[in-house]
Short mmCIF file of C-alpha atoms and ligand atoms in Angstrom, two decimals:
data_model
loop_
_atom_site.label_atom_id
_atom_site.label_comp_id
_atom_site.label_asym_id
_atom_site.label_seq_id
_atom_site.Cartn_x
_atom_site.Cartn_y
_atom_site.Cartn_z
CA MET C 1 -10.58 12.61 16.98
CA HIS C 2 -7.39 10.47 16.67
CA ARG C 3 -3.87 11.15 17.94
CA LEU C 4 -0.72 10.10 15.65
CA PRO C 5 0.27 7.11 17.97
CA GLY C 6 3.28 7.82 19.52
CA GLU C 7 2.57 11.27 20.11
CA ASP C 8 5.68 12.98 20.20
CA PRO C 9 8.74 11.27 17.86
CA VAL C 10 10.99 13.53 19.72
CA THR C 11 11.16 13.28 22.77
CA ALA C 12 9.36 9.82 23.17
CA ALA C 13 11.85 6.64 23.16
CA PRO C 14 13.29 6.62 19.98
CA THR C 15 12.61 3.83 17.59
CA PRO C 16 16.03 2.11 17.03
CA ALA C 17 15.54 2.70 13.00
CA ALA C 18 18.51 0.95 12.51
CA GLN C 19 18.25 -2.31 14.18
CA PRO C 20 15.74 -4.57 12.27
CA ALA C 21 12.53 -5.06 13.99
CA PRO C 22 12.02 -8.29 15.39
CA ARG C 23 8.81 -8.54 14.52
CA LEU C 24 7.49 -10.73 11.60
CA PRO C 25 6.18 -9.12 8.54
CA VAL C 26 2.68 -9.60 6.85
CA SER C 27 1.98 -9.06 3.48
CA VAL C 28 -2.26 -8.42 2.33
CA LEU C 29 -2.39 -10.12 -0.96
CA THR C 30 -5.94 -8.25 -1.81
CA GLY C 31 -7.16 -8.08 -5.62
CA PHE C 32 -10.70 -7.89 -7.24
CA LEU C 33 -13.10 -11.00 -7.58
CA GLY C 34 -11.41 -13.55 -9.92
CA SER C 35 -8.53 -11.19 -10.50
CA GLY C 36 -6.17 -14.48 -9.71
CA LYS C 37 -5.49 -13.89 -6.07
CA THR C 38 -5.31 -17.76 -6.06
CA THR C 39 -3.56 -18.54 -8.74
CA LEU C 40 -0.64 -16.26 -7.85
CA LEU C 41 -0.52 -18.07 -4.35
CA GLN C 42 -0.60 -21.61 -5.73
CA ARG C 43 2.22 -20.84 -7.83
CA LEU C 44 3.85 -18.62 -4.91
CA LEU C 45 3.61 -22.01 -2.70
CA HIS C 46 5.64 -24.02 -5.33
CA HIS C 47 8.82 -21.44 -5.21
CA PRO C 48 11.68 -22.34 -3.05
CA GLY C 49 11.54 -19.05 -2.03
CA MET C 50 8.84 -19.14 -0.36
CA ALA C 51 9.70 -21.85 2.32
CA ARG C 52 9.42 -20.24 5.91
CA THR C 53 6.59 -18.58 5.10
CA ALA C 54 2.96 -19.02 6.60
CA VAL C 55 0.18 -18.23 4.15
CA VAL C 56 -3.60 -17.41 5.56
CA ILE C 57 -6.22 -18.14 3.57
CA ASN C 58 -9.99 -18.53 3.62
CA GLU C 59 -10.39 -22.42 3.00
CA PHE C 60 -7.89 -25.11 1.26
CA GLY C 61 -10.15 -25.89 -1.08
CA GLU C 62 -9.87 -22.58 -2.82
CA VAL C 63 -6.14 -23.11 -2.97
CA GLY C 64 -6.49 -26.80 -3.99
CA LEU C 65 -3.37 -27.69 -1.64
CA ASP C 66 -3.63 -31.97 -2.43
CA HIS C 67 -0.31 -32.38 -4.25
CA LEU C 68 1.45 -30.12 -2.24
CA LEU C 69 0.35 -31.47 1.27
CA VAL C 70 2.96 -32.87 3.43
CA ALA C 71 1.37 -33.08 6.98
CA LYS C 72 -1.61 -32.03 8.74
CA ALA C 73 -0.12 -29.40 11.27
CA SER C 74 -3.75 -28.90 12.67
CA GLU C 75 -7.25 -29.04 11.80
CA ASN C 76 -6.75 -25.48 10.09
CA MET C 77 -2.87 -25.68 9.52
CA VAL C 78 -0.82 -27.89 6.71
CA LEU C 79 2.99 -28.02 6.34
CA MET C 80 3.70 -28.23 2.28
CA ASP C 81 6.51 -30.05 0.69
CA SER C 82 8.12 -26.60 -0.07
CA GLY C 83 8.25 -25.90 3.37
CA CYS C 84 6.02 -22.96 4.02
CA LEU C 85 2.69 -23.47 6.19
CA CYS C 86 -0.63 -22.91 4.96
CA CYS C 87 -3.64 -22.65 7.24
CA THR C 88 -7.07 -21.20 7.25
CA ILE C 89 -8.55 -18.36 8.82
CA ARG C 90 -10.03 -19.44 12.50
CA GLY C 91 -12.47 -17.24 14.19
CA ASP C 92 -10.61 -13.86 12.74
CA LEU C 93 -7.81 -12.67 11.62
CA VAL C 94 -6.38 -11.56 15.48
CA ASP C 95 -6.74 -14.98 16.34
CA THR C 96 -5.37 -16.67 13.59
CA LEU C 97 -2.32 -14.51 13.53
CA ARG C 98 -2.30 -14.90 17.71
CA ASP C 99 -2.66 -18.80 17.05
CA LEU C 100 0.54 -18.87 14.28
CA PHE C 101 2.77 -17.19 16.54
CA LEU C 102 1.88 -19.18 20.14
CA LYS C 103 2.25 -22.18 17.75
CA ARG C 104 5.77 -20.82 16.37
CA VAL C 105 7.25 -20.26 19.54
CA ARG C 106 5.85 -23.21 21.40
CA GLY C 107 7.98 -25.47 18.44
CA ASP C 108 4.38 -26.69 17.55
CA ILE C 109 5.44 -26.12 13.91
CA PRO C 110 7.98 -24.92 11.98
CA GLU C 111 10.12 -21.52 12.21
CA PHE C 112 8.59 -19.18 9.60
CA ASP C 113 9.58 -15.94 8.72
CA ARG C 114 6.56 -14.00 7.22
CA VAL C 115 3.23 -14.41 6.26
CA VAL C 116 1.10 -13.95 3.65
CA VAL C 117 -2.94 -13.19 4.36
CA GLU C 118 -5.36 -12.83 1.41
CA THR C 119 -8.22 -11.48 1.55
CA THR C 120 -11.79 -12.56 0.02
CA GLY C 121 -12.01 -10.48 -3.46
CA LEU C 122 -14.48 -7.96 -2.42
CA ALA C 123 -12.58 -7.46 0.59
CA ASP C 124 -11.97 -3.99 1.26
CA PRO C 125 -8.00 -3.97 2.63
CA ALA C 126 -7.89 -1.32 5.09
CA PRO C 127 -9.20 -3.10 8.28
CA ILE C 128 -7.17 -5.96 7.86
CA ILE C 129 -4.13 -3.04 7.43
CA HIS C 130 -5.67 -1.58 10.83
CA THR C 131 -6.05 -4.27 12.43
CA LEU C 132 -2.30 -5.58 12.10
CA MET C 133 -1.60 -1.19 13.05
CA SER C 134 -3.69 -1.33 16.28
CA ASP C 135 -4.24 -4.76 17.81
CA PRO C 136 -1.25 -4.42 20.48
CA LEU C 137 -0.46 -8.11 20.75
CA LEU C 138 -0.58 -8.52 17.20
CA ALA C 139 1.06 -5.07 16.60
CA ALA C 140 4.28 -6.28 19.22
CA ARG C 141 4.72 -9.45 16.83
CA PHE C 142 3.83 -8.42 13.41
CA ARG C 143 4.33 -5.61 11.12
CA LEU C 144 2.56 -4.84 8.05
CA ASP C 145 4.95 -5.67 5.14
CA GLY C 146 3.24 -4.27 2.30
CA VAL C 147 -0.25 -4.76 0.34
CA ILE C 148 -0.16 -6.56 -3.01
CA SER C 149 -2.92 -6.30 -5.25
CA THR C 150 -3.79 -8.09 -8.41
CA VAL C 151 -5.42 -6.25 -11.43
CA ASP C 152 -6.86 -8.61 -14.22
CA ALA C 153 -5.42 -7.13 -17.29
CA VAL C 154 -8.42 -8.09 -19.44
CA HIS C 155 -11.41 -7.10 -16.80
CA GLY C 156 -9.11 -4.70 -14.68
CA ALA C 157 -10.45 -1.26 -16.58
CA SER C 158 -13.86 -2.13 -16.22
CA GLN C 159 -13.92 -3.39 -12.71
CA LEU C 160 -12.05 0.18 -11.91
CA ASP C 161 -15.11 1.84 -14.13
CA ARG C 162 -17.94 -0.01 -11.73
CA GLN C 163 -16.28 -1.36 -8.57
CA PRO C 164 -15.03 1.01 -6.14
CA GLU C 165 -13.28 -1.78 -3.99
CA SER C 166 -11.14 -2.46 -7.02
CA VAL C 167 -10.39 1.11 -7.56
CA LYS C 168 -9.05 1.00 -3.39
CA GLN C 169 -7.55 -2.09 -3.78
CA ALA C 170 -5.23 -0.49 -6.41
CA ALA C 171 -4.73 2.54 -4.39
CA VAL C 172 -3.40 1.17 -1.04
CA ALA C 173 -0.84 -1.51 -2.73
CA ASP C 174 2.52 -0.77 -2.42
CA ARG C 175 2.58 -3.24 -5.42
CA ILE C 176 0.25 -4.11 -8.42
CA VAL C 177 0.61 -7.87 -10.01
CA LEU C 178 -1.00 -7.32 -13.38
CA THR C 179 -2.50 -10.62 -14.09
CA LYS C 180 -4.01 -13.01 -17.32
CA THR C 181 -1.39 -10.39 -19.66
CA ASP C 182 -1.64 -13.45 -21.81
CA LEU C 183 -4.97 -12.87 -22.62
CA ALA C 184 -4.72 -9.25 -22.90
CA THR C 185 -3.72 -7.28 -26.10
CA PRO C 186 -1.04 -5.05 -25.39
CA HIS C 187 -2.93 -1.52 -26.19
CA THR C 188 -5.45 -2.44 -22.81
CA THR C 189 -2.90 -3.57 -20.93
CA LEU C 190 -0.93 0.03 -21.63
CA ALA C 191 -4.21 2.23 -21.23
CA LEU C 192 -4.93 0.11 -17.56
CA CYS C 193 -1.10 0.51 -16.43
CA GLN C 194 -1.48 4.29 -17.09
CA ARG C 195 -4.72 4.47 -15.07
CA LEU C 196 -3.16 2.13 -12.68
CA SER C 197 -0.03 4.90 -12.54
CA ALA C 198 -2.74 7.76 -11.91
CA ILE C 199 -4.25 5.97 -8.86
CA ASN C 200 -1.05 4.93 -7.47
CA PRO C 201 2.49 6.19 -9.02
CA ALA C 202 4.81 4.18 -7.04
CA ALA C 203 3.52 0.78 -6.70
CA PRO C 204 5.74 -1.59 -9.18
CA GLN C 205 3.43 -2.96 -11.69
CA ILE C 206 4.29 -6.79 -12.16
CA PRO C 207 2.93 -8.72 -14.58
CA ALA C 208 2.34 -12.28 -14.32
CA ALA C 209 0.59 -14.38 -16.67
CA PHE C 210 -0.32 -17.36 -14.23
CA GLY C 211 0.95 -16.82 -11.67
CA GLU C 212 4.50 -16.80 -12.97
CA VAL C 213 6.47 -13.95 -10.37
CA ASP C 214 9.84 -13.78 -8.65
CA PRO C 215 8.55 -13.83 -4.73
CA LYS C 216 11.33 -10.97 -3.93
CA GLN C 217 9.74 -8.60 -6.27
CA LEU C 218 6.10 -9.00 -3.83
CA PHE C 219 8.08 -9.09 -0.48
CA ASP C 220 10.40 -6.40 1.64
CA ALA C 221 7.83 -3.41 0.45
CA GLY C 222 8.41 -1.58 3.83
CA LEU C 223 10.81 0.73 4.68
CA TYR C 224 13.16 -1.68 6.03
CA ASN C 225 16.03 -2.91 3.16
CA PRO C 226 16.36 -6.48 4.50
CA ASP C 227 20.02 -6.31 2.80
CA THR C 228 20.99 -3.59 4.22
CA LYS C 229 19.27 -3.94 7.40
CA SER C 230 18.82 -0.03 6.72
CA PRO C 231 15.56 1.89 6.36
CA ASP C 232 15.16 2.61 2.63
CA VAL C 233 13.57 6.16 2.25
CA ALA C 234 13.92 6.31 -1.20
CA ARG C 235 12.17 3.11 -2.46
CA TRP C 236 9.86 3.55 0.46
CA LEU C 237 8.02 6.62 -0.64
CA ARG C 238 9.11 7.03 -4.31
CA GLU C 239 8.20 10.81 -4.06
CA GLU C 240 9.72 10.85 -7.62
CA ALA C 241 6.91 8.92 -9.30
CA TYR C 242 4.06 10.88 -7.86
CA ARG C 243 5.84 14.24 -9.14
CA ASP C 244 6.41 12.31 -12.72
CA GLU C 245 2.43 11.24 -12.68
CA GLN C 246 1.57 15.12 -11.45
CA ALA C 247 3.51 16.67 -14.23
CA LYS C 248 2.06 14.44 -16.82
CA HIS C 249 -1.71 15.05 -15.59
CA HIS C 250 -1.03 19.29 -15.49
CA HIS C 251 0.66 19.60 -18.26
CA GLY C 252 -0.65 22.83 -20.08
CA HIS C 253 -2.77 23.69 -16.60
CA ASP C 254 -1.32 26.21 -14.14
CA HIS C 255 -4.07 25.74 -11.86
CA ASP C 256 -5.72 23.52 -10.32
CA HIS C 257 -9.46 23.39 -9.40
CA GLY C 258 -10.13 20.43 -7.35
CA HIS C 259 -10.44 17.85 -10.63
CA ASP C 260 -7.66 15.42 -11.50
CA HIS C 261 -7.21 14.95 -15.34
CA HIS C 262 -6.67 11.57 -16.88
CA HIS C 263 -5.50 9.86 -19.97
CA HIS C 264 -8.84 7.00 -20.87
CA ASP C 265 -9.81 5.05 -23.87
CA HIS C 266 -13.79 6.33 -22.80
CA GLY C 267 -14.75 3.36 -24.96
CA HIS C 268 -12.63 2.98 -27.79
CA GLY C 269 -11.55 -0.59 -26.40
CA ASP C 270 -8.37 -2.35 -27.74
CA ALA C 271 -7.64 0.09 -30.64
CA CYS C 272 -7.39 2.88 -28.91
CA GLY C 273 -4.28 3.96 -27.14
CA PRO C 274 -1.67 6.99 -25.75
CA ASP C 275 -0.95 7.53 -29.55
CA CYS C 276 -4.57 6.95 -31.43
CA GLY C 277 -5.49 11.16 -31.57
CA HIS C 278 -8.31 10.95 -29.43
CA ASP C 279 -8.98 13.39 -26.88
CA HIS C 280 -8.24 11.22 -23.96
CA HIS C 281 -8.18 14.48 -21.69
CA HIS C 282 -11.48 15.18 -19.92
CA HIS C 283 -13.26 14.38 -16.91
CA ASP C 284 -15.54 11.57 -16.11
CA THR C 285 -17.10 11.37 -13.04
CA ASN C 286 -18.91 8.17 -13.06
CA ARG C 287 -15.18 6.02 -13.17
CA HIS C 288 -14.15 5.60 -9.60
CA ASP C 289 -10.79 6.06 -9.89
CA ASP C 290 -11.30 9.75 -11.18
CA HIS C 291 -12.02 10.51 -7.72
CA ILE C 292 -8.83 9.82 -6.65
CA ARG C 293 -5.50 11.79 -6.46
CA ALA C 294 -2.39 10.96 -6.29
CA PHE C 295 0.48 13.71 -5.08
CA CYS C 296 3.19 14.45 -3.20
CA MET C 297 4.02 17.65 -1.06
CA VAL C 298 7.69 18.82 -1.03
CA VAL C 299 8.25 21.62 1.95
CA ASP C 300 11.53 23.41 2.51
CA GLU C 301 10.93 24.55 5.95
CA PRO C 302 11.43 22.20 9.38
CA ILE C 303 7.67 21.39 10.26
CA PRO C 304 6.93 21.97 13.73
CA TRP C 305 5.65 18.26 15.21
CA ASN C 306 2.89 19.35 16.84
CA ASN C 307 1.01 21.80 14.48
CA PHE C 308 2.21 18.42 11.77
CA VAL C 309 -0.19 16.35 14.38
CA ASP C 310 -2.73 19.19 14.37
CA PHE C 311 -2.59 19.15 10.43
CA MET C 312 -3.43 15.38 10.31
CA GLU C 313 -5.83 15.49 13.08
CA ALA C 314 -7.59 18.42 11.12
CA LEU C 315 -7.24 16.58 7.66
CA ILE C 316 -8.62 12.84 9.53
CA ALA C 317 -11.56 14.73 10.99
CA THR C 318 -12.27 16.09 7.40
CA GLY C 319 -12.40 12.92 5.87
CA GLY C 320 -10.12 9.90 7.34
CA GLU C 321 -12.26 7.45 5.18
CA ASN C 322 -10.69 9.20 1.84
CA LEU C 323 -7.22 9.45 2.84
CA LEU C 324 -6.03 6.23 1.24
CA ARG C 325 -2.79 6.30 1.94
CA ILE C 326 0.10 9.03 3.14
CA LYS C 327 3.64 8.37 3.90
CA GLY C 328 5.76 11.62 4.47
CA LEU C 329 9.68 11.81 5.18
CA LEU C 330 9.24 15.00 7.65
CA ASN C 331 12.52 17.44 8.73
CA VAL C 332 10.61 18.37 12.42
CA LYS C 333 11.64 21.63 14.16
CA GLU C 334 12.60 20.39 17.20
CA SER C 335 15.01 17.46 15.79
CA PRO C 336 18.03 17.19 13.28
CA LEU C 337 16.84 13.61 12.46
CA PRO C 338 14.18 13.04 9.95
CA VAL C 339 10.93 11.22 11.36
CA VAL C 340 8.69 8.86 9.13
CA VAL C 341 4.84 9.08 9.31
CA HIS C 342 2.92 6.42 7.77
CA GLY C 343 -0.80 6.29 7.82
CA VAL C 344 -3.71 4.09 6.31
CA GLN C 345 -7.54 6.18 6.37
CA HIS C 346 -7.55 7.19 9.92
CA MET C 347 -4.85 5.03 11.33
CA PHE C 348 -1.01 6.15 11.16
CA HIS C 349 1.65 4.09 12.38
CA PRO C 350 4.05 5.22 15.29
CA PRO C 351 5.61 7.70 14.21
CA VAL C 352 9.49 6.52 13.48
CA GLN C 353 13.23 8.72 14.19
CA LEU C 354 15.68 7.88 11.80
CA GLN C 355 19.30 7.89 12.83
CA GLU C 356 20.17 9.46 9.99
CA TRP C 357 19.19 11.80 7.00
CA PRO C 358 18.99 9.65 4.02
CA GLY C 359 20.87 11.92 1.44
CA GLU C 360 21.69 15.93 1.13
CA ASP C 361 17.99 16.93 0.57
CA HIS C 362 16.78 17.23 3.92
CA ARG C 363 13.32 18.91 2.62
CA SER C 364 10.19 16.99 3.98
CA LYS C 365 8.27 14.95 1.38
CA ILE C 366 4.76 13.62 1.75
CA VAL C 367 3.01 11.42 -0.27
CA PHE C 368 -0.67 11.22 -0.69
CA ILE C 369 -3.75 8.98 -2.52
CA THR C 370 -6.89 10.30 -1.37
CA ARG C 371 -10.50 10.11 -3.06
CA ASP C 372 -12.34 13.35 -3.57
CA ILE C 373 -9.84 15.33 -1.35
CA GLY C 374 -7.28 17.11 -3.70
CA GLU C 375 -3.91 19.00 -3.25
CA SER C 376 -6.39 22.19 -3.18
CA VAL C 377 -7.90 21.27 0.00
CA ILE C 378 -5.08 19.70 1.49
CA GLN C 379 -2.21 22.59 0.99
CA PRO C 380 -4.15 25.44 2.62
CA MET C 381 -5.12 23.03 5.07
CA PHE C 382 -1.51 22.24 5.76
CA ASP C 383 -0.73 25.84 5.44
CA GLN C 384 -2.95 26.64 8.32
CA PHE C 385 -2.32 24.50 11.06
CA VAL C 386 1.46 23.99 10.33
CA TRP C 387 2.23 27.80 9.80
CA GLY C 388 -0.82 29.68 10.85
CA ALA C 389 0.43 28.97 14.60
CA GLU C 390 3.97 29.83 13.60
CA GLY C 391 3.48 32.73 11.36
CA ALA C 392 5.74 31.30 9.53
CA ALA C 393 6.27 31.44 5.20
N1 GTP L 1 -5.28 -17.00 -18.68
C1 GTP L 1 -5.30 -16.64 -17.45
N2 GTP L 1 -6.13 -17.01 -16.70
C2 GTP L 1 -5.73 -16.73 -16.02
C3 GTP L 1 -4.67 -16.12 -15.04
N3 GTP L 1 -4.57 -15.84 -13.42
C4 GTP L 1 -5.50 -16.23 -13.35
N4 GTP L 1 -6.51 -16.94 -14.16
C5 GTP L 1 -7.85 -17.77 -14.17
O1 GTP L 1 -9.01 -16.82 -13.74
C6 GTP L 1 -9.78 -17.54 -12.85
C7 GTP L 1 -9.72 -16.84 -11.46
O2 GTP L 1 -8.90 -17.24 -10.92
P1 GTP L 1 -8.47 -17.03 -9.30
O3 GTP L 1 -7.02 -17.38 -9.13
O4 GTP L 1 -9.35 -18.58 -9.07
O5 GTP L 1 -8.66 -15.94 -9.16
P2 GTP L 1 -8.92 -14.99 -7.32
O6 GTP L 1 -8.64 -13.65 -7.50
O7 GTP L 1 -8.32 -15.79 -6.60
O8 GTP L 1 -10.34 -15.52 -7.04
P3 GTP L 1 -11.51 -15.15 -5.96
O9 GTP L 1 -11.03 -15.85 -4.81
O10 GTP L 1 -13.05 -15.80 -6.76
O11 GTP L 1 -11.68 -13.72 -5.99
C8 GTP L 1 -9.25 -18.86 -12.64
O12 GTP L 1 -9.95 -19.61 -13.62
C9 GTP L 1 -7.81 -18.79 -13.47
O13 GTP L 1 -7.24 -20.41 -13.67
C10 GTP L 1 -3.84 -15.62 -15.83
O14 GTP L 1 -2.50 -15.31 -15.99
N5 GTP L 1 -4.27 -16.02 -17.64
#
């Protein structure tokens, strides 16, 4: 069984949340085969805003860098005229990032302020996120900024139907980039956006034909706002997006029987939109995204920290691989200051104690994106572990 790292955020030396973390932010760029990752990267590498970025890719050939190449820094590293560095994976990601960091410290390569790692199209992004969180040397030097997932506006819906990886890539995303919007009809794009909102209510969906997007929309997706140099919980958690989505999918239903409901086009094609009059509201267990649940729990009473850890451990033991993303702002009983938790599957970042509440609302809010574990399972488990031992609530 996995303990939450950090054990006790209250008695442990508090992570100084108000100071910007010195670790370099890493963005993971993922997306299904052919969904436009390379096209997006090519456009990004041209962008002046991408100077001081190191990009980690699988092969130079894929990205077609010849016209951008300024100097070869080493066998697997090139420097571009935009100022950014591009390097191919050597060994594994851990070796590559350590190598990059060492070269930067030694001054062998120009300083960079952020890293983008492109995954292959069939990759499950979770192990990469785990590597960043769990390798002690990497975790001391790098931090996960966010996951950017490209979704093909034309083929995205059928990929969501058939490919569990594509659903997972969308579910763990902090930003979703809709590619090939130039080729898709507005109806197709709208229907896809609605499906993506049901899978991942909080991730902004950014249309980018031919990779045309302002890098600012993709980066700085983490808890810290680089402008204010302080945590921006509202932007990071976006629990209201989960509540809006839950309200949409539970209209007319006051029960939770373990299934979510989705609006979708089940074969009516482009002509079918949300106002087309078809009955879109039904179950279809063959679609991979019908297994995804996205919901928010709001807890009024302060939570005993150890009970919360027990709850998380029980949940991880029940189905850690199905907890795609969990984020929370907790009011813990032992402290007047809030604690932020963040997990992907069975791995959790060390909890962070904030130095102040982000607003007047001091209730705990936890958002979940899960596969096959609904609120109807998680809420009773939470009540049992968190309040059961206390005899409260
Ligand atoms: N019309 C149009 N074509 C696009 C767009 N984005 C990508 N493409 C094309 O789609 C194809 C696949 O794009 P890539 O950028 O190679 O996709 P990828 O995700 O890197 O592909 P893999 O590395 O094979 O997983 C290429 O032929 C691109 O030119 C877009 O926004 N509009």
